[in-house]
JSON list of C-alpha atoms in Angstrom, two decimals:
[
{"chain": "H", "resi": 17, "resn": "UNK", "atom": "CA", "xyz": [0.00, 0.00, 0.00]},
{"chain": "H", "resi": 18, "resn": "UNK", "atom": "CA", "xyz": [1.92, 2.93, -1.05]},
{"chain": "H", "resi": 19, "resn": "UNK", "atom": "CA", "xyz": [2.09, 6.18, 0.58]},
{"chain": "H", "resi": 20, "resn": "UNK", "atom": "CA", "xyz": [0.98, 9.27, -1.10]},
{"chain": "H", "resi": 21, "resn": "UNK", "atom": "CA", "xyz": [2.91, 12.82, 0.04]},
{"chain": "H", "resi": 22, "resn": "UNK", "atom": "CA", "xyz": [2.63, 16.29, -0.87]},
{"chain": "H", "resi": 23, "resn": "UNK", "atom": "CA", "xyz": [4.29, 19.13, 0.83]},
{"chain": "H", "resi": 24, "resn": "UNK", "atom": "CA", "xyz": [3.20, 22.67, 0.51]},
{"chain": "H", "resi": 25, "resn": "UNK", "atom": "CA", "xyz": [4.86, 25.35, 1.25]},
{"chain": "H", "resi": 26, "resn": "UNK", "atom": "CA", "xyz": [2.48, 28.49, 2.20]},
{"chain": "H", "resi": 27, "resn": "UNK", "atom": "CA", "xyz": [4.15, 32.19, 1.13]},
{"chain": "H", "resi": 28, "resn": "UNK", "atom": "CA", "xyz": [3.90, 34.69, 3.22]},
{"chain": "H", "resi": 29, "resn": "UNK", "atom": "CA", "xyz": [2.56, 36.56, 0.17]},
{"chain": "H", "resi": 30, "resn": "UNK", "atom": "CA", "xyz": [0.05, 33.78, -0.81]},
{"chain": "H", "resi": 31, "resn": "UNK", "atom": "CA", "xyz": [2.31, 32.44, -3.02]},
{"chain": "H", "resi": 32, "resn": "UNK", "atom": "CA", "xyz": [1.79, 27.90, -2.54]},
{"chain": "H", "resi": 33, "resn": "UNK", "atom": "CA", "xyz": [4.87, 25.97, -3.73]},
{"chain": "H", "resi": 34, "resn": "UNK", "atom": "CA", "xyz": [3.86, 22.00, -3.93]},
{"chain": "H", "resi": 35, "resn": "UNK", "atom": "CA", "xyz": [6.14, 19.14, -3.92]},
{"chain": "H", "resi": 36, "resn": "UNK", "atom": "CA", "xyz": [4.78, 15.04, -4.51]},
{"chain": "H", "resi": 37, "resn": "UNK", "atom": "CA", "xyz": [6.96, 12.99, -2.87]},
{"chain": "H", "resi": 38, "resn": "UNK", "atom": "CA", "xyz": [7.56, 9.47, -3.50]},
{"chain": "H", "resi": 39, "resn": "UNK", "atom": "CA", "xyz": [5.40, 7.93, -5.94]},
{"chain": "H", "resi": 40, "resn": "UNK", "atom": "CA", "xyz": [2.23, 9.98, -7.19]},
{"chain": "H", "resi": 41, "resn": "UNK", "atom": "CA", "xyz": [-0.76, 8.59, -7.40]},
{"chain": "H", "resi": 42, "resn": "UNK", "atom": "CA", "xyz": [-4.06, 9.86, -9.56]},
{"chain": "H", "resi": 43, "resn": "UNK", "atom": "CA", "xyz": [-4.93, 11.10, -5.88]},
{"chain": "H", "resi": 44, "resn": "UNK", "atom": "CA", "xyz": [-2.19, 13.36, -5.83]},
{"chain": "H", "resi": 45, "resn": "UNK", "atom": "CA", "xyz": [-3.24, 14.60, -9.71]},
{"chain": "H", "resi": 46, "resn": "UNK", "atom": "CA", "xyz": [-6.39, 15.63, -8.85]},
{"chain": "H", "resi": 47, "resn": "UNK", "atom": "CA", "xyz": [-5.62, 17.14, -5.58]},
{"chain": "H", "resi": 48, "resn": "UNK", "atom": "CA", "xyz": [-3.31, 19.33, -7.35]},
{"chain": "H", "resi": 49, "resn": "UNK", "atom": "CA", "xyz": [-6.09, 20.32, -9.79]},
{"chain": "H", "resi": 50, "resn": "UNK", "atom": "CA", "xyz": [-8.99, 20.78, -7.24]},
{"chain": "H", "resi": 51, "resn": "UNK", "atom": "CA", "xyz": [-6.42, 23.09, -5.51]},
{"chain": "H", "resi": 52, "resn": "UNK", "atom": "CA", "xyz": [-5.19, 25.17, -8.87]},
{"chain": "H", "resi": 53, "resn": "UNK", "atom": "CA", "xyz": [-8.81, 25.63, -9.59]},
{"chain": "H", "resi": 54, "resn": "UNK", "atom": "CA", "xyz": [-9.37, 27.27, -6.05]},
{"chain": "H", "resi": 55, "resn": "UNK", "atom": "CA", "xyz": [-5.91, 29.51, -6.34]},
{"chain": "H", "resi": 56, "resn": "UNK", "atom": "CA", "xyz": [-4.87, 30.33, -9.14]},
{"chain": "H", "resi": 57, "resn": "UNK", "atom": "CA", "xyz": [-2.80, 29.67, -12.22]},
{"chain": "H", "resi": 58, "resn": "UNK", "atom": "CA", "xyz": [-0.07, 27.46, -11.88]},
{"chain": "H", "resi": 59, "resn": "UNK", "atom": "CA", "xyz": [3.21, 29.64, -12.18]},
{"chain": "H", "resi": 60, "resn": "UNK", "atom": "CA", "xyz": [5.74, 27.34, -12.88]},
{"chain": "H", "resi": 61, "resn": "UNK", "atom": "CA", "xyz": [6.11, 23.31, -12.96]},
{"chain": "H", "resi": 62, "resn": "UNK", "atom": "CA", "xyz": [9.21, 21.06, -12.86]},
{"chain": "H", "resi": 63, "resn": "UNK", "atom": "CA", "xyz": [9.75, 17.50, -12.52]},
{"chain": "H", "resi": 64, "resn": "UNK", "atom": "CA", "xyz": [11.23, 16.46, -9.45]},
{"chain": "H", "resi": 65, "resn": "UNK", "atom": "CA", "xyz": [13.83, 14.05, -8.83]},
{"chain": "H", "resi": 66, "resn": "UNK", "atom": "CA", "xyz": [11.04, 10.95, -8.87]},
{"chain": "H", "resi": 67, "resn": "UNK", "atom": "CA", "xyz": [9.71, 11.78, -11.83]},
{"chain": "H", "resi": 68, "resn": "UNK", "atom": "CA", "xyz": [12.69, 10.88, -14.31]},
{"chain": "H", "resi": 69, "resn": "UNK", "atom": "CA", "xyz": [12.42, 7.57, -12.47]},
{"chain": "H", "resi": 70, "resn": "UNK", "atom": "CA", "xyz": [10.50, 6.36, -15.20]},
{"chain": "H", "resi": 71, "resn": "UNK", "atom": "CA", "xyz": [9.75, 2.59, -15.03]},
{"chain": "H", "resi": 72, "resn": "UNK", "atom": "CA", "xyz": [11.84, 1.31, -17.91]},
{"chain": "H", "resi": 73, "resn": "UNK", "atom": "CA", "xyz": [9.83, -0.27, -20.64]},
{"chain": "H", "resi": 74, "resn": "UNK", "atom": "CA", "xyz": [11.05, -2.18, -23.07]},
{"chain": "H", "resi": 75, "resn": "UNK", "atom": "CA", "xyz": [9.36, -3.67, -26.35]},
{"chain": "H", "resi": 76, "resn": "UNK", "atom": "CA", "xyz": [10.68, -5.30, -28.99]},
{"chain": "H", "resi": 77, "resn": "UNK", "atom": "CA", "xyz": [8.63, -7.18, -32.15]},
{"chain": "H", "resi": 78, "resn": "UNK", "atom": "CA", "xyz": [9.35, -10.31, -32.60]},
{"chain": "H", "resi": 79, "resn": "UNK", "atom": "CA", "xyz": [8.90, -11.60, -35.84]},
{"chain": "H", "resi": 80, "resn": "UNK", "atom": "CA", "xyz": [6.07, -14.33, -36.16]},
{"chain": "H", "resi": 81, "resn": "UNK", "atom": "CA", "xyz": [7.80, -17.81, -37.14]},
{"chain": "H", "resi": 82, "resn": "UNK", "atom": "CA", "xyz": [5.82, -20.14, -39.08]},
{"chain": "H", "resi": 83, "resn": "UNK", "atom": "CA", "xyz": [6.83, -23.82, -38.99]},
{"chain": "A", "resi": 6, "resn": "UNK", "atom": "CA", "xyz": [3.36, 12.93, -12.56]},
{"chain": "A", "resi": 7, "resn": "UNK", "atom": "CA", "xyz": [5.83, 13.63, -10.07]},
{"chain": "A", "resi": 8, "resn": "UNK", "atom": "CA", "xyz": [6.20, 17.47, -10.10]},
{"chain": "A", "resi": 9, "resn": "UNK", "atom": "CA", "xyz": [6.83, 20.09, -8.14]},
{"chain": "A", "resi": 10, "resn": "UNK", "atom": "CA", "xyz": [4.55, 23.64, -8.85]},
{"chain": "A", "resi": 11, "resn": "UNK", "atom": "CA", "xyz": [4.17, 27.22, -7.82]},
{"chain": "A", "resi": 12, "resn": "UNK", "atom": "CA", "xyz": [0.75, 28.97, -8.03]},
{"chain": "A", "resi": 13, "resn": "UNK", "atom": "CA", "xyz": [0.45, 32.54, -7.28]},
{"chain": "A", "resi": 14, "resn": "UNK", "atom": "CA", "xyz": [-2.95, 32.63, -4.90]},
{"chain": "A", "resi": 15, "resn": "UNK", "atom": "CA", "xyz": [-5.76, 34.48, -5.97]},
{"chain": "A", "resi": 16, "resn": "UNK", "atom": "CA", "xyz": [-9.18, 35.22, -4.23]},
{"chain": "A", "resi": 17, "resn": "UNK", "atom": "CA", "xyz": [-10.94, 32.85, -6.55]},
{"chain": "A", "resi": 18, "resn": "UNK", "atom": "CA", "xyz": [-13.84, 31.37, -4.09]},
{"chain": "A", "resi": 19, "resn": "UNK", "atom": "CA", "xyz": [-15.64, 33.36, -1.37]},
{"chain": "A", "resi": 20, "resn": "UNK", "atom": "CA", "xyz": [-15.83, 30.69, 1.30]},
{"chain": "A", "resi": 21, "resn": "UNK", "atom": "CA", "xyz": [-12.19, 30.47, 1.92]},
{"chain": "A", "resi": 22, "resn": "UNK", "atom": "CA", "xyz": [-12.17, 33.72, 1.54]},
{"chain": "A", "resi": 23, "resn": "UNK", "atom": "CA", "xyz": [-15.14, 34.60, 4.02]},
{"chain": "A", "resi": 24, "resn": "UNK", "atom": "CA", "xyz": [-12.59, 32.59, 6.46]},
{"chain": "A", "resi": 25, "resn": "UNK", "atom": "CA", "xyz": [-9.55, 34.43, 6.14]},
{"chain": "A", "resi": 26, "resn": "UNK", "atom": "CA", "xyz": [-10.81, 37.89, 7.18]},
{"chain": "A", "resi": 27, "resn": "UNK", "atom": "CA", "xyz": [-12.33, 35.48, 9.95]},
{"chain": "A", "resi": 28, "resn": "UNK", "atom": "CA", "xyz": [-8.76, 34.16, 10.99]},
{"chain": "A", "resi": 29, "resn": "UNK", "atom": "CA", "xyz": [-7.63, 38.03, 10.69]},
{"chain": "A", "resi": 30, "resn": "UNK", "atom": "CA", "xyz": [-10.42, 38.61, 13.36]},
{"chain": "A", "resi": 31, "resn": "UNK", "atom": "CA", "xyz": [-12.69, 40.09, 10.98]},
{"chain": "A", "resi": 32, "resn": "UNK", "atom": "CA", "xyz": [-16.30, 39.75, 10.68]},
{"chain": "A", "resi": 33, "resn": "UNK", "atom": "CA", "xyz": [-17.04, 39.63, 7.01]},
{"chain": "A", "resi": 34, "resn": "UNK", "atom": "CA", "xyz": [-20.90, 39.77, 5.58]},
{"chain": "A", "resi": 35, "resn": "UNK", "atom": "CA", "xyz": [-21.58, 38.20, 2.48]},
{"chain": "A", "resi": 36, "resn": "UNK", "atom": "CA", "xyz": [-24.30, 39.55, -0.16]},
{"chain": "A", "resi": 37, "resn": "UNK", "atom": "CA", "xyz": [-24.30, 42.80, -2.05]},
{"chain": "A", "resi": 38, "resn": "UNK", "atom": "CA", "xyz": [-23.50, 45.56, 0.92]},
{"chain": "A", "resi": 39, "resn": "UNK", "atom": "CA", "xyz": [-22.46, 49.42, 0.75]},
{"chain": "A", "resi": 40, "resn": "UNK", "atom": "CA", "xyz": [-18.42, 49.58, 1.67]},
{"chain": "A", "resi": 41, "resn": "UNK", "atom": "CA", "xyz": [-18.37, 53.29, 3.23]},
{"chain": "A", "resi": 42, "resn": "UNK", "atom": "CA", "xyz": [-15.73, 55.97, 2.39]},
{"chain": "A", "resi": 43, "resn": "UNK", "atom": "CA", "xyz": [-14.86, 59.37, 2.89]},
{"chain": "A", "resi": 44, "resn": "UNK", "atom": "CA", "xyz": [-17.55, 61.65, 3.99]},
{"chain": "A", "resi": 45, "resn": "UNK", "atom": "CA", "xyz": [-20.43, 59.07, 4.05]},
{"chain": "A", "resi": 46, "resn": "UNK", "atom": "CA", "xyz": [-19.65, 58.22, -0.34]},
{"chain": "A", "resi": 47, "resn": "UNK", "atom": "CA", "xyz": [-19.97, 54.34, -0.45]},
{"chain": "A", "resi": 48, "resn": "UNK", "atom": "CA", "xyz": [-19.56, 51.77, -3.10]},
{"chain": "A", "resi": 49, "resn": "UNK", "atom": "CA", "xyz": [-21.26, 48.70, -3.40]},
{"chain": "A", "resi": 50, "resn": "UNK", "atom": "CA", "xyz": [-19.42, 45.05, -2.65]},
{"chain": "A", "resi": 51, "resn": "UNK", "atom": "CA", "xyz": [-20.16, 41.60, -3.08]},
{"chain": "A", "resi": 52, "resn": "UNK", "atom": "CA", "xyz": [-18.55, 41.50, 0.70]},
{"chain": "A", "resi": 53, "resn": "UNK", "atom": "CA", "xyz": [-17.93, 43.72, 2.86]},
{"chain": "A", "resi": 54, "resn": "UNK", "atom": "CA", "xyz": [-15.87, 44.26, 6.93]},
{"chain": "A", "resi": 55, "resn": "UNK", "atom": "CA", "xyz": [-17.92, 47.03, 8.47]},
{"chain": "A", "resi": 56, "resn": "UNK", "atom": "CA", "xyz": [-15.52, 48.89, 10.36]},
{"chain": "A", "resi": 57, "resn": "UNK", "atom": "CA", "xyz": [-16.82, 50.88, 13.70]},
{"chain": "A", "resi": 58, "resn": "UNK", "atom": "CA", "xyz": [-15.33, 54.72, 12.57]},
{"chain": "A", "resi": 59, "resn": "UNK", "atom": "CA", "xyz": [-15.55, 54.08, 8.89]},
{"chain": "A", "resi": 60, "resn": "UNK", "atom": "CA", "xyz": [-13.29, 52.94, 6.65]},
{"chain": "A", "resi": 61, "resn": "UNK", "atom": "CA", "xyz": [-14.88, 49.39, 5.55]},
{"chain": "A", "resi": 62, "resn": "UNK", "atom": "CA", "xyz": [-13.30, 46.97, 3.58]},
{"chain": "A", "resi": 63, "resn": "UNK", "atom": "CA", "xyz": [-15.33, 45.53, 0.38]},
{"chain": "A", "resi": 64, "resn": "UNK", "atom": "CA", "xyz": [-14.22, 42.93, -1.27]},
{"chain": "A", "resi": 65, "resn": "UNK", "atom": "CA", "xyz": [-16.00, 42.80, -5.72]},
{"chain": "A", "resi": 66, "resn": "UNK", "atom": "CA", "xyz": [-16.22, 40.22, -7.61]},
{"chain": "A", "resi": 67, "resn": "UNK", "atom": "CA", "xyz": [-14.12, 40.87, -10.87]},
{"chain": "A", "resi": 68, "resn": "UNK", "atom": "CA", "xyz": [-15.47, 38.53, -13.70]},
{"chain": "A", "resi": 69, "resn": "UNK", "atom": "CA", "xyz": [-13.17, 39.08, -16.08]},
{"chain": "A", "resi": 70, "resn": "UNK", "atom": "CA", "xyz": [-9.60, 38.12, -13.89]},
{"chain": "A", "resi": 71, "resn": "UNK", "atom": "CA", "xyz": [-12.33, 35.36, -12.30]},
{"chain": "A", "resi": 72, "resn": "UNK", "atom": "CA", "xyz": [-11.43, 36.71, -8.19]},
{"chain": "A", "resi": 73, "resn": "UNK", "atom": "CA", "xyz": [-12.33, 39.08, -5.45]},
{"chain": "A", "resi": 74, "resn": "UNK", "atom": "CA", "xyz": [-10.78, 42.36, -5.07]},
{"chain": "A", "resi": 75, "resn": "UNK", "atom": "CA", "xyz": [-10.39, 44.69, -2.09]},
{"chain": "A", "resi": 76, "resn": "UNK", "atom": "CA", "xyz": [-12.22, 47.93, -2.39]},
{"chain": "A", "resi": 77, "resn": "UNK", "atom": "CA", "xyz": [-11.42, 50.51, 0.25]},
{"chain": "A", "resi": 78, "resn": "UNK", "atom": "CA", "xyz": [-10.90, 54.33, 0.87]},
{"chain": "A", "resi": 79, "resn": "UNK", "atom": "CA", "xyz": [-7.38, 54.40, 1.61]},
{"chain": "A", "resi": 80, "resn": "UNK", "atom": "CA", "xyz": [-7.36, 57.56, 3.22]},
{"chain": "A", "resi": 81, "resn": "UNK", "atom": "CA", "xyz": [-9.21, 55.83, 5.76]},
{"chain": "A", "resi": 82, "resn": "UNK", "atom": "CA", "xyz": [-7.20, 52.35, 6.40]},
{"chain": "A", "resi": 83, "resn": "UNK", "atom": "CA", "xyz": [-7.84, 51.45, 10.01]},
{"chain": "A", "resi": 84, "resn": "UNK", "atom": "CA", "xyz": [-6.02, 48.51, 9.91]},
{"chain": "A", "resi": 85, "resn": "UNK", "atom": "CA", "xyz": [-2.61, 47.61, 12.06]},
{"chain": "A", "resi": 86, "resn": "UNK", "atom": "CA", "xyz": [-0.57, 47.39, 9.30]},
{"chain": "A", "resi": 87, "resn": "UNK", "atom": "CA", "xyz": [-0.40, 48.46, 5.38]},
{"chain": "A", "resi": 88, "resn": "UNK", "atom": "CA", "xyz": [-2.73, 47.71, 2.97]},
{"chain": "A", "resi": 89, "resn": "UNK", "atom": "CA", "xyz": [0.12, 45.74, 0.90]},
{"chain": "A", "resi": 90, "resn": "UNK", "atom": "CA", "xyz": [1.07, 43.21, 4.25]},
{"chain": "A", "resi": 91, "resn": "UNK", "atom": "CA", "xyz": [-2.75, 43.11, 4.81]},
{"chain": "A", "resi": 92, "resn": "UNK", "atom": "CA", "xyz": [-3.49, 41.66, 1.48]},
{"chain": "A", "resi": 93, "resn": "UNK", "atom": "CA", "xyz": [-0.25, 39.50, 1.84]},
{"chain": "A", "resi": 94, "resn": "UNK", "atom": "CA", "xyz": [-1.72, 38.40, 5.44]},
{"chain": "A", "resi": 95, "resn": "UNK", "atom": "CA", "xyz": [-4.92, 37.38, 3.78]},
{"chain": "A", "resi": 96, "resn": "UNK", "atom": "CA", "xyz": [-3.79, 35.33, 0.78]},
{"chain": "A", "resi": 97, "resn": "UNK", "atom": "CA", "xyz": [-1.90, 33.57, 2.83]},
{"chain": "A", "resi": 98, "resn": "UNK", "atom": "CA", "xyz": [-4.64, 32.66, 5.01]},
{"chain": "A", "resi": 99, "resn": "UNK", "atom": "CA", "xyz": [-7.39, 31.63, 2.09]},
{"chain": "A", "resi": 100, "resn": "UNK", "atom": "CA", "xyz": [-4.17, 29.48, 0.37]},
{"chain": "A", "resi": 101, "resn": "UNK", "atom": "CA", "xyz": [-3.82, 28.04, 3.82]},
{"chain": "A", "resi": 102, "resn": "UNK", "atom": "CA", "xyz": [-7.45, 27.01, 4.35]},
{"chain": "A", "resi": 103, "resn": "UNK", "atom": "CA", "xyz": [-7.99, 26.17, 0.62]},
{"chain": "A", "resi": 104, "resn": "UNK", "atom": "CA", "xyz": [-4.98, 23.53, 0.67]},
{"chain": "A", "resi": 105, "resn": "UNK", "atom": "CA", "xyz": [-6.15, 22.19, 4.13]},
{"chain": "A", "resi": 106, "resn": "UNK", "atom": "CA", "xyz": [-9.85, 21.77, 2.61]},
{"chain": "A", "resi": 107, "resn": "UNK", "atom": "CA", "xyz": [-9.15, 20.37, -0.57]},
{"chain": "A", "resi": 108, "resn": "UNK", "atom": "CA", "xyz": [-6.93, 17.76, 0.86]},
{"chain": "A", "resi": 109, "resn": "UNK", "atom": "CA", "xyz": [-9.02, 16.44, 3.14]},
{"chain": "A", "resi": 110, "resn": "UNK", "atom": "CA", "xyz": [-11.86, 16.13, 0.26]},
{"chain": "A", "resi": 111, "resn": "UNK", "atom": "CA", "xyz": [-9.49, 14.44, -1.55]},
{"chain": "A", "resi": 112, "resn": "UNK", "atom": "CA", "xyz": [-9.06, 12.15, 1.63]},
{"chain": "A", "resi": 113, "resn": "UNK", "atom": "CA", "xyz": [-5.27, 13.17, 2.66]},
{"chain": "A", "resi": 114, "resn": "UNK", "atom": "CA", "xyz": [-4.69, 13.96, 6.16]},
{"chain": "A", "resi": 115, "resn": "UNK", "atom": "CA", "xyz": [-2.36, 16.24, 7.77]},
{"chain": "A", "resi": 116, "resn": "UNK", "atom": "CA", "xyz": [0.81, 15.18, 9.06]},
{"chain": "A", "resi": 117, "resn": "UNK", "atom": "CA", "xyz": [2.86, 18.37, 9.78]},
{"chain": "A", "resi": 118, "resn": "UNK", "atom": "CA", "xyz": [2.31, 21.45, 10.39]},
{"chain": "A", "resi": 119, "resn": "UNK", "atom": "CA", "xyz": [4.97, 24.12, 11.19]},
{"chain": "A", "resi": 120, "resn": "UNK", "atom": "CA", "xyz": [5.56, 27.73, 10.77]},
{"chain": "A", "resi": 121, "resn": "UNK", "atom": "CA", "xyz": [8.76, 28.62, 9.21]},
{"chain": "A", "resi": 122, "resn": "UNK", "atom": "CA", "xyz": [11.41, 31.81, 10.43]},
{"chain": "A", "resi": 123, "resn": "UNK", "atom": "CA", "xyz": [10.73, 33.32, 7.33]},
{"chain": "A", "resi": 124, "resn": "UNK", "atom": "CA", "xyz": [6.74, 33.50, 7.99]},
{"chain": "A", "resi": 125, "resn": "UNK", "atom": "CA", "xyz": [5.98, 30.69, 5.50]},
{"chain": "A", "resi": 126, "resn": "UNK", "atom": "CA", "xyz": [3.61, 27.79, 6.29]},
{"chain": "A", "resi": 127, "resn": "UNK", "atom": "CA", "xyz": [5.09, 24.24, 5.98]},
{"chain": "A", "resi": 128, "resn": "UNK", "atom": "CA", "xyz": [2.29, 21.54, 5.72]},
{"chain": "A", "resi": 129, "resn": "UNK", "atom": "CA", "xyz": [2.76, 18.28, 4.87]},
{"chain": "A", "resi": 130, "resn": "UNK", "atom": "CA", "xyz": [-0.36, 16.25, 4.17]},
{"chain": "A", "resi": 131, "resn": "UNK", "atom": "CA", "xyz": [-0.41, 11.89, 3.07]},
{"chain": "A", "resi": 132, "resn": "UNK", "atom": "CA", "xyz": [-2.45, 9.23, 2.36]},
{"chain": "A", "resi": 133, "resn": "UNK", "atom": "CA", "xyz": [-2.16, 5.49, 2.33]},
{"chain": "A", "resi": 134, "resn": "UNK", "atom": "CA", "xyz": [-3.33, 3.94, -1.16]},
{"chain": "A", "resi": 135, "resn": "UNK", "atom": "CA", "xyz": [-4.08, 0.49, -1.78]}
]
């Protein structure tokens, strides 16, 4: 059962930085949405460290034999 | 989906908002209310702080930025501090209570809670998945 974190950081000016740590979930998605559409516009977005953890996927065709 | 983001706060909803002046230890009215100026002029506001010796604060829907705006005489600010740190004050205060309600809609609890040197509010909020 994995763990879902977000940290926020509250401005003194208003201003709401938001961080997902570990692995996001949809949970954390639309959290992050529900809250944008209550503040404002979204300033500025960057990956963080977790998300260039991409889980490697590999494919490769394999050509059909026919005996 | 791992990201981090910045949003710049503004007075989008009027609950939150309603709740703010409330944590300032204001006593907001909602509905359309005169916001009085100098010599008895007054302006009307989709909210408004009724201040004993004048000065009231309104607060007017703007449609076309989609948030609230402060409308007050100036000349007649009764507040503790500026208008500028007063606004600052209160965004903080509706981002606070927005982020605390929308996370526990979306079933996160909160785990932390500090207040940093610089005046910033830390919060950390989680939630178990299965």
């Amino acid at each position: 059962m994995p763990q879902r974190t977000l940290r926020f950081t509250i401005r003194p000016d208003g201003r709401v930085e938001e961080r997902v740590e570990g692995v996001a979930g949809e949970a954390c998605q639309q959290l992050t949405e529900s809250l944008e559409a209550a503040l404002g516009t979204v300033e500025r977005q960057e990956p963080t460290g977790e998300a260039f953890l991409q889980p490697e996927v590999q494919s490769q065709t394999l050509p059909a034999h026919l005996h | 989906m791992s990201h981090f983001s910045t949003v710049k706060t503004e007075l989008r909803q009027i609950e939150p908002l309603v709740q703010a002046l409330e944590d300032l230890g204001l006593a907001p009215e909602k509905g359309q209310r005169p916001v009085r100026g100098y010599r008895g002029q007054t302006v009307t506001a989709d909210l408004a702080v009724t201040m004993d010796q004048g000065g009231d604060l309104g607060f007017r829907w703007n449609a076309s930025t989609g948030a609230f705006e402060l409308v007050t005489d100036l000349d007649l600010w009764k507040q503790r501090i500026p208008v500028e740190r007063f606004l600052a004050q209160l965004t903080q205060r509706y981002a606070l209570n927005t982020v605390l309600a929308a996370s526990l809609r979306e079933g996160f609890q909160v785990a932390e809670q500090t207040n940093a040197q610089d005046g910033s509010i830390e919060l950390v909020v989680t939630r178990w998945d299965a």
